[in-house]
Short mmCIF file of C-alpha atoms (C1' of nucleotides) in Angstrom, two decimals:
data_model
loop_
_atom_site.label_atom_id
_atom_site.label_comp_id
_atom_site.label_asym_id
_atom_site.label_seq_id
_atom_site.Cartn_x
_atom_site.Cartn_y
_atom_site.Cartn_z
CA UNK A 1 -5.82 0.89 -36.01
CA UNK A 2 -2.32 -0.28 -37.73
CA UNK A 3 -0.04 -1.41 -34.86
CA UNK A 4 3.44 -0.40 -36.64
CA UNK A 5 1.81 3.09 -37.37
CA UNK A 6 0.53 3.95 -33.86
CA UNK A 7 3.95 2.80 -32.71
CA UNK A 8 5.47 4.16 -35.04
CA UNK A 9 8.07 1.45 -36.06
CA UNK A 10 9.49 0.72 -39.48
CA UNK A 11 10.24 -2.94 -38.86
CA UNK A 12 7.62 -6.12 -38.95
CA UNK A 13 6.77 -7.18 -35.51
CA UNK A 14 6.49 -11.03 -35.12
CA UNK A 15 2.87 -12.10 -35.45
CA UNK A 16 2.99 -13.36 -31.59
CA UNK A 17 4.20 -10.20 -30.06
CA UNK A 18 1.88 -7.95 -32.30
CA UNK A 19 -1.30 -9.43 -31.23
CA UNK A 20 -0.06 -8.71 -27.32
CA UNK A 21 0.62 -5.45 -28.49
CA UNK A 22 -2.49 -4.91 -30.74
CA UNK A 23 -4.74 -6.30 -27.63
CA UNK A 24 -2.77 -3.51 -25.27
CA UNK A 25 -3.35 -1.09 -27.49
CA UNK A 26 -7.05 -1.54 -27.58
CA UNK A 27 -7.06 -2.19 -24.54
CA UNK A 28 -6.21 1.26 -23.88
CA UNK A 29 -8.41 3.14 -26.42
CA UNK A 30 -11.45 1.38 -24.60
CA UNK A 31 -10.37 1.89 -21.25
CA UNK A 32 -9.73 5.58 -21.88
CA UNK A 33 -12.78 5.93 -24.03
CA UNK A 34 -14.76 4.35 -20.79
CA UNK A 35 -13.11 6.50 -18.32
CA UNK A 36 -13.36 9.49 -20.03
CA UNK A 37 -17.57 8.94 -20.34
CA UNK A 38 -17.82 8.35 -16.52
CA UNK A 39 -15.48 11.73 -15.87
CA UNK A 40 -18.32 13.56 -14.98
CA UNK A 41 -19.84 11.17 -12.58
CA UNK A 42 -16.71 11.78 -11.05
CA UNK A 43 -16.11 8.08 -10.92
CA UNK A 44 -13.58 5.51 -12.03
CA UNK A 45 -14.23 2.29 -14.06
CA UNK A 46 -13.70 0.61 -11.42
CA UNK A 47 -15.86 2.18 -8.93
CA UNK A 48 -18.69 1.85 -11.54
CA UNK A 49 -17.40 -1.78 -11.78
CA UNK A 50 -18.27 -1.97 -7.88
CA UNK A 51 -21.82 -0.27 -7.87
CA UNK A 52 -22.77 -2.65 -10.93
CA UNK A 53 -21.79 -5.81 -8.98
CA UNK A 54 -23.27 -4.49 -5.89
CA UNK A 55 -27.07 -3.94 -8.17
CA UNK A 56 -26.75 -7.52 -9.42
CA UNK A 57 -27.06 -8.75 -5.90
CA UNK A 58 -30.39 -7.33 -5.32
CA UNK A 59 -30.24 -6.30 -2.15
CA UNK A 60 -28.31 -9.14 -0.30
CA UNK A 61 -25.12 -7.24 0.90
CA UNK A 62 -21.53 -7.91 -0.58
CA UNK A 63 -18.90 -8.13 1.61
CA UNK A 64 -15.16 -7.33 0.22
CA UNK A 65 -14.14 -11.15 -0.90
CA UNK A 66 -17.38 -11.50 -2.38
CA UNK A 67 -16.91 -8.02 -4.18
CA UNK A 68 -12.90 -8.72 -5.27
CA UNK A 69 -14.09 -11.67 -6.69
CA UNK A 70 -16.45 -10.57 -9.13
CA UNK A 71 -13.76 -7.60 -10.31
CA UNK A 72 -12.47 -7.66 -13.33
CA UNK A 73 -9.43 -5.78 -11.99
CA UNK A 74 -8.57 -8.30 -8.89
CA UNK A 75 -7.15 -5.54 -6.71
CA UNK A 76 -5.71 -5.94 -3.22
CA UNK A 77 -7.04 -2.87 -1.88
CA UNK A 78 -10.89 -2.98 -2.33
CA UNK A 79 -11.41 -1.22 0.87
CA UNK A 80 -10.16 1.96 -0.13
CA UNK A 81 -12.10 1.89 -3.54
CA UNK A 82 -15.39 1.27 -1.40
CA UNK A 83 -14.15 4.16 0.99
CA UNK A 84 -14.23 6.80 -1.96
CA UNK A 85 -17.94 5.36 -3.12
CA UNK A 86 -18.94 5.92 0.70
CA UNK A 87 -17.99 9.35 0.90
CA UNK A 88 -19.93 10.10 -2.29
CA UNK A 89 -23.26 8.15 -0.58
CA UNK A 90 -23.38 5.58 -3.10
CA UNK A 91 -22.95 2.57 -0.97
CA UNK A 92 -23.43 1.65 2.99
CA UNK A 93 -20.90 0.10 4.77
CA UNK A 94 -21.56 -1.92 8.03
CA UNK A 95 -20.12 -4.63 10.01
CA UNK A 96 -21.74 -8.40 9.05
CA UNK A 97 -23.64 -9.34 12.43
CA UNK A 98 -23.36 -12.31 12.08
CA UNK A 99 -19.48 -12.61 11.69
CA UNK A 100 -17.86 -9.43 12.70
CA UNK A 101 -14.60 -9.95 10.48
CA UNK A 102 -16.89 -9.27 7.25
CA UNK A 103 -18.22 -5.96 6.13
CA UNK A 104 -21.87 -5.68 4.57
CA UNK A 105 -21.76 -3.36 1.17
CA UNK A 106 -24.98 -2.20 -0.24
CA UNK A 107 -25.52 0.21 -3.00
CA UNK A 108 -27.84 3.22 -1.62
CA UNK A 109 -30.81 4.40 -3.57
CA UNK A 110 -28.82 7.46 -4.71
CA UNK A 111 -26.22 5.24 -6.06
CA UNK A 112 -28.92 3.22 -7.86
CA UNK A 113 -30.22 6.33 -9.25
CA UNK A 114 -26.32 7.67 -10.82
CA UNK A 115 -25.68 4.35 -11.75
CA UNK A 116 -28.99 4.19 -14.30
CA UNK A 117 -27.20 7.73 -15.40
CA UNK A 118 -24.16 5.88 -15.80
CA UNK A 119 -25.36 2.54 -18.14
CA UNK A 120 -26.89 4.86 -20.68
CA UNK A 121 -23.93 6.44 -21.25
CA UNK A 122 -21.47 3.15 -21.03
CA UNK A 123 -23.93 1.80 -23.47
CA UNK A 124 -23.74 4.31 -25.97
CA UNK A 125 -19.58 4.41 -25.29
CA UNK A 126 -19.64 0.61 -25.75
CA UNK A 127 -21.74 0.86 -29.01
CA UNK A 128 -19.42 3.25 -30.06
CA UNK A 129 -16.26 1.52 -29.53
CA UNK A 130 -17.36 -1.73 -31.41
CA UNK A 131 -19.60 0.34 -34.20
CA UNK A 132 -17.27 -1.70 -36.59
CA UNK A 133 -18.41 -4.82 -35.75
CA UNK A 134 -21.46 -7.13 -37.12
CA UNK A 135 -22.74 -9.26 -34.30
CA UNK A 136 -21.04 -12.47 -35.82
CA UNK A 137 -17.41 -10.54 -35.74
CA UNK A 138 -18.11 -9.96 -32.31
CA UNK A 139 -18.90 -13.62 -31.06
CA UNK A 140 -15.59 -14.57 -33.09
CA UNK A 141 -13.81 -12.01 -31.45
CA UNK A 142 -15.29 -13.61 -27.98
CA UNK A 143 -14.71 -17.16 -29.41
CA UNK A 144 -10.62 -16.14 -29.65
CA UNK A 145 -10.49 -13.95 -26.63
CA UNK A 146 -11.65 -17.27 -25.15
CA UNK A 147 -8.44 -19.06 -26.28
CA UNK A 148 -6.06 -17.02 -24.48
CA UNK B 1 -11.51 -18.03 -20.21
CA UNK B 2 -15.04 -18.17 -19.46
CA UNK B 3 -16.53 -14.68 -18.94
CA UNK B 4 -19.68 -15.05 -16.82
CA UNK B 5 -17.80 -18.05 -14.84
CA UNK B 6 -15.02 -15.29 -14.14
CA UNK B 7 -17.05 -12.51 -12.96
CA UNK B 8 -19.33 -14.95 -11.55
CA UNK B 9 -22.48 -13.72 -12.89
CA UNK B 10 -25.28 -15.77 -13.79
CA UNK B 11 -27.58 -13.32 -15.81
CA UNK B 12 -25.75 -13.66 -19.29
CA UNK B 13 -24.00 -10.33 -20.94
CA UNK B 14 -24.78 -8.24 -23.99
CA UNK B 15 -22.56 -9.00 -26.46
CA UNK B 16 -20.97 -5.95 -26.87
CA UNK B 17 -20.72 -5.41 -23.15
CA UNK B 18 -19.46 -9.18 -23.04
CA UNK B 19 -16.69 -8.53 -25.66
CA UNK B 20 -15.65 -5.14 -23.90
CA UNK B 21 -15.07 -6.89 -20.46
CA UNK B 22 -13.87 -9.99 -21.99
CA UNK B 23 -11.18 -7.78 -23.84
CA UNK B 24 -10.53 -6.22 -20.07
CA UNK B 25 -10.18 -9.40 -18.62
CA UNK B 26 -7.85 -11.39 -21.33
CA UNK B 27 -5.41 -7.44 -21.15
CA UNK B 28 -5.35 -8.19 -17.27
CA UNK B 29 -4.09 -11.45 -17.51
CA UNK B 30 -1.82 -11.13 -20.37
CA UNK B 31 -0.32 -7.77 -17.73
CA UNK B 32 -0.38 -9.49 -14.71
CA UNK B 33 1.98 -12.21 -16.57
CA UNK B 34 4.11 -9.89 -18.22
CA UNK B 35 5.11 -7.48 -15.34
CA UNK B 36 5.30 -10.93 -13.28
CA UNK B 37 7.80 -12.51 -15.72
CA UNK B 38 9.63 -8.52 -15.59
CA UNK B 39 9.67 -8.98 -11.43
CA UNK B 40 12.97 -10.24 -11.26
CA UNK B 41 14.46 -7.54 -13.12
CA UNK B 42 12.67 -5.10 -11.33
CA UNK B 43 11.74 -3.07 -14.22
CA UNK B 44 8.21 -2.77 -15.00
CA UNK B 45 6.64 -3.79 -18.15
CA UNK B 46 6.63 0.36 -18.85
CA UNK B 47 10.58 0.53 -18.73
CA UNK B 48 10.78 -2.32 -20.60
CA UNK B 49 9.18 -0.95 -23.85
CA UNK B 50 10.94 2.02 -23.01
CA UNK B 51 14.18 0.12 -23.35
CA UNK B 52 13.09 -1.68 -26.21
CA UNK B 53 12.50 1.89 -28.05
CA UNK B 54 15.59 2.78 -27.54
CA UNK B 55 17.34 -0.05 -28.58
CA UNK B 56 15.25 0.14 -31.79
CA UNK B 57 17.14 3.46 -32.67
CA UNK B 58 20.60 2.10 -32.95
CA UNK B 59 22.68 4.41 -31.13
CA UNK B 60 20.79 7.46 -32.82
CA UNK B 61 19.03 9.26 -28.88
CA UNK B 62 15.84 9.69 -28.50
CA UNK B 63 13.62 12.49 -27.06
CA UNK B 64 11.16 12.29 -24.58
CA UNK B 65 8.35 13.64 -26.84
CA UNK B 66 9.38 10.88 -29.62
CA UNK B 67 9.62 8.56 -26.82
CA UNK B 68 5.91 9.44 -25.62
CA UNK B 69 4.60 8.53 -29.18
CA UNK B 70 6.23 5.46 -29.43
CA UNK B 71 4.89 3.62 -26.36
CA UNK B 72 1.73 1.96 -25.99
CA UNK B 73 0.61 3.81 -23.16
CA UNK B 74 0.46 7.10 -23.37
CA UNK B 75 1.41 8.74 -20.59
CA UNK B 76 2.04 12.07 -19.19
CA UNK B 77 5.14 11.86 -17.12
CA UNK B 78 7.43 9.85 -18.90
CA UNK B 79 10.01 11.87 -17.37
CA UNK B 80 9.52 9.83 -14.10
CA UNK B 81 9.71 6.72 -15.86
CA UNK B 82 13.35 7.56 -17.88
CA UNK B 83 14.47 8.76 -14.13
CA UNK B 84 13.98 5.18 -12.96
CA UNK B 85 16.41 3.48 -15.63
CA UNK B 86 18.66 5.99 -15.40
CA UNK B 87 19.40 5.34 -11.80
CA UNK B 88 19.82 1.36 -12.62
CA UNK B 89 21.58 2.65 -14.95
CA UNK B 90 19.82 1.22 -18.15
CA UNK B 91 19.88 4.70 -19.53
CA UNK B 92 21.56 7.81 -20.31
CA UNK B 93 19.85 11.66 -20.63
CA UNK B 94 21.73 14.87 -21.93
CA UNK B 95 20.31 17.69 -23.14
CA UNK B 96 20.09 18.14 -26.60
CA UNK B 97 22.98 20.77 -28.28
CA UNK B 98 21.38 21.68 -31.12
CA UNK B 99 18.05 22.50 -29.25
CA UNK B 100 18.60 22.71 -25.30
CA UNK B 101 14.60 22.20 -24.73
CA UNK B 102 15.01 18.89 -25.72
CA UNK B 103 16.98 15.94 -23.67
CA UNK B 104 18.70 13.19 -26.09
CA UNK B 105 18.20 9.71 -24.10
CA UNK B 106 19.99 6.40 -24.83
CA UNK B 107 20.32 3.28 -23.91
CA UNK B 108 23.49 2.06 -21.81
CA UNK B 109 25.07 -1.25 -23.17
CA UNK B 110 24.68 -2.22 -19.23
CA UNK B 111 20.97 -1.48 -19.95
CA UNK B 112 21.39 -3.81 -23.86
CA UNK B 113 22.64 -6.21 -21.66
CA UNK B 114 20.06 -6.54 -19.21
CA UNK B 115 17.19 -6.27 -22.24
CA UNK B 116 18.59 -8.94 -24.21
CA UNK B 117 17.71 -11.50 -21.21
CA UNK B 118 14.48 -9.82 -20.70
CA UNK B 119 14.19 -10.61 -24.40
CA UNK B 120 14.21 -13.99 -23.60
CA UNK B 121 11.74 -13.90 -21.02
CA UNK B 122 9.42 -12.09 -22.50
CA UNK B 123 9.07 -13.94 -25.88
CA UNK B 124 9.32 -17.51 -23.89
CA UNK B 125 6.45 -15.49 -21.50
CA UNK B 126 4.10 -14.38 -24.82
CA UNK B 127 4.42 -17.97 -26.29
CA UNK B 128 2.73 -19.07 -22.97
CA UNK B 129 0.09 -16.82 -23.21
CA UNK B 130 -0.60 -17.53 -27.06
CA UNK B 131 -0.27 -21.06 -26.81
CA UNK B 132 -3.92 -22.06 -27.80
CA UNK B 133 -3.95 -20.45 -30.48
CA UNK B 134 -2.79 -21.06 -34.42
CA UNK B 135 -0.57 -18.49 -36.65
CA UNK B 136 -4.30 -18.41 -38.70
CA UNK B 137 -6.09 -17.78 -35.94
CA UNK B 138 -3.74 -15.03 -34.42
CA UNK B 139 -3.93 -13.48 -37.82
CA UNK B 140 -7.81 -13.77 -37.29
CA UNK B 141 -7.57 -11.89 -34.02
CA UNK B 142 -5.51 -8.86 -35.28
CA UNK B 143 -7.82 -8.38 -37.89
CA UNK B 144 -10.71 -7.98 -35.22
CA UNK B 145 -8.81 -6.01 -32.91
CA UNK B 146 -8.17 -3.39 -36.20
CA UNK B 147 -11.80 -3.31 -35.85
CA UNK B 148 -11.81 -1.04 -32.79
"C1'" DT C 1 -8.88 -22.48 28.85
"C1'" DT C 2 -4.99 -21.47 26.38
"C1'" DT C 3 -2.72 -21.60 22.09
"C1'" DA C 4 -2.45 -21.79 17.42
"C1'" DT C 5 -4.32 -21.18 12.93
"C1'" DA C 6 -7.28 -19.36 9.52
"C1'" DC C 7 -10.05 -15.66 7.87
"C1'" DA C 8 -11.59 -10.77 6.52
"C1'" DT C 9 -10.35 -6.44 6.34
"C1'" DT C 10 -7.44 -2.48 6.98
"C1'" DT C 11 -3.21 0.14 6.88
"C1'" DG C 12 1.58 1.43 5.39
"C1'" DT C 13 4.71 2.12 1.78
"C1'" DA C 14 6.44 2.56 -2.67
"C1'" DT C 15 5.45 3.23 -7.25
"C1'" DA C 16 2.42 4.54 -11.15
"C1'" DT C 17 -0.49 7.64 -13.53
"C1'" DA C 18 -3.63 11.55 -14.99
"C1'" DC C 19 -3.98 16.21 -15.28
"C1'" DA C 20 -2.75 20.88 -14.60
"C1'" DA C 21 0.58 24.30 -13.79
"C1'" DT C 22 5.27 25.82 -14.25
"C1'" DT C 23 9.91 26.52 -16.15
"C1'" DA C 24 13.06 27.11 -19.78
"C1'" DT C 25 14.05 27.65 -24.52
"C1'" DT C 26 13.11 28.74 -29.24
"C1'" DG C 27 10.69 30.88 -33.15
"C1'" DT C 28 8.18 34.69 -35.08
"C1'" DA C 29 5.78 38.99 -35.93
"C1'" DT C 30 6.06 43.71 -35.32
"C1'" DA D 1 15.22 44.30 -30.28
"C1'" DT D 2 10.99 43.31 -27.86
"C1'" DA D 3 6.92 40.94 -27.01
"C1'" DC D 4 4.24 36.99 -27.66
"C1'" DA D 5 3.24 32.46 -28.87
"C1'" DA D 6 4.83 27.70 -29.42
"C1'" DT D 7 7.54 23.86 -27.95
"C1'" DA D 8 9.81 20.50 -24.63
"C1'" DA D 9 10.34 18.96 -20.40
"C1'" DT D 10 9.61 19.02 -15.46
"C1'" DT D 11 7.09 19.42 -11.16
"C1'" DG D 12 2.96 19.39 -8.02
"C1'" DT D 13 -1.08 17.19 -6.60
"C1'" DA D 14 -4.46 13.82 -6.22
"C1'" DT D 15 -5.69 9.31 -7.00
"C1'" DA D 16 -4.72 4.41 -8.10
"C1'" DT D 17 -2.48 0.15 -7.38
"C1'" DA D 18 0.66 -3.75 -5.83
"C1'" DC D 19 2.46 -5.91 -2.11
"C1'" DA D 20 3.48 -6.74 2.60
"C1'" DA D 21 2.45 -6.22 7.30
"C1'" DA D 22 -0.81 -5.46 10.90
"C1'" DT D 23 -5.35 -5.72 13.19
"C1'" DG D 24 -9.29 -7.90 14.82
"C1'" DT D 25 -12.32 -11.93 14.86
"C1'" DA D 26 -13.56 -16.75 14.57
"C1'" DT D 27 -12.52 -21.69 14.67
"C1'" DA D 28 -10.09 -25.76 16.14
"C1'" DA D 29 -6.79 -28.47 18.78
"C1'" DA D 30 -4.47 -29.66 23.00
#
DNA sequence: TTTATACATTTGTATATACAATTATTGTAT
DNA sequence: ATACAATAATTGTATATACAAATGTATAAA
């Protein structure tokens, strides 16, 4: 992936500027890989973002802060993301007893059962996407990510 | 930028999976400053690449199909997008003589003007972001991001 | 108790984008 | 010259997102 070929430019971009421009760039060819695998689930990254979260906790409910947190898209409007997974019957929604401001999220057992679907093919996508990689480029690639 | 601190998860992450969200999470951040830094001009970071392209022709117009390859993100309806700076006035469109499918787009010098402090902004904006980082170690980091 | 403040979510609005379908123009084969 | 395919851009539609404002609930202060 040559940066000046894909954007097709004849003159040398400053080193600065061509990593942010390299990282976009792959940021893109991942992302679109990724949301072109989970097309037929008929979900978005994100949404699969959401049910993944909302496995991890087990059981114990998420409400919305908890859930926007642990995004790795911080979007303001988490409600209507949950609304589409409702309508598909991969999550409950209900109001928190105990404090009726919060909202209880819960991944249903159908949504457990698309989302094992899902992680076989995000696995084989993600194995894909970094097939050029040995395990130690990888952790230096993590160790520099870090630095930003 | 520590991953599993950031999505607050305490089972640890693949490492593939871990460099794939890491990657997500260091683009978001690296976006989020960018269009922030672009606010003011109210242009988003979209136009301004757009603008940039142009610029980068000297005077000679540019199509929208030529356009399309040149920008990071591909998109579909860059037509939309070269409507916006043409009612700030940042651009011009005509349609092409020699082949009247094609529209001939340019940059105003109101809209040279107006880049040239962006220009500013931006580079002052991606020194920020890189500012942990050595020339040797950027060089380090394109080299793994050709990987993908 | 009333008032104010903070919290959690939802809704409205404008813009952005993906994808498909449509329009207009040009090139080409017969 | 006509028909058909290819090219270039635009438009329609659905969804996504950013940001601000609004709603409803809880907590704290007077």
């Amino acid at each position: 992936m040559n940066v000046e070929e894909i954007i097709k430019t004849e003159t040398k971009i400053p080193l600065k500027s061509r990593s942010i421009i390299h990282l976009f760039l792959v940021h893109n060819k991942v992302n679109d890989h990724l949301a072109k695998v989970l097309k037929p689930f008929e979900v978005s990254l994100q949404q699969f973002n959401v049910l993944r979260i909302l496995r991890g906790r087990k059981g114990k409910p998420a409400n919305l802060s908890t859930l926007n947190e642990r995004m790795i898209n911080k979007m303001s409007n988490t409600t209507r993301l949950v609304d589409k997974l409702l309508v598909k019957g991969y999550v409950d929604r209900a109001v928190c007893p105990s404090n009726r401001r919060k909202v209880e999220i819960t991944i249903t057992t159908e949504g457990e059962k698309v989302l094992r679907k899902m992680d076989r093919i995000i696995k084989h996508a993600e194995e894909e996407l970094v097939h050029n990689f040995s395990s130690k480029e990888l952790e230096q690639l993590n160790l520099l990510l870090h630095k930003f």
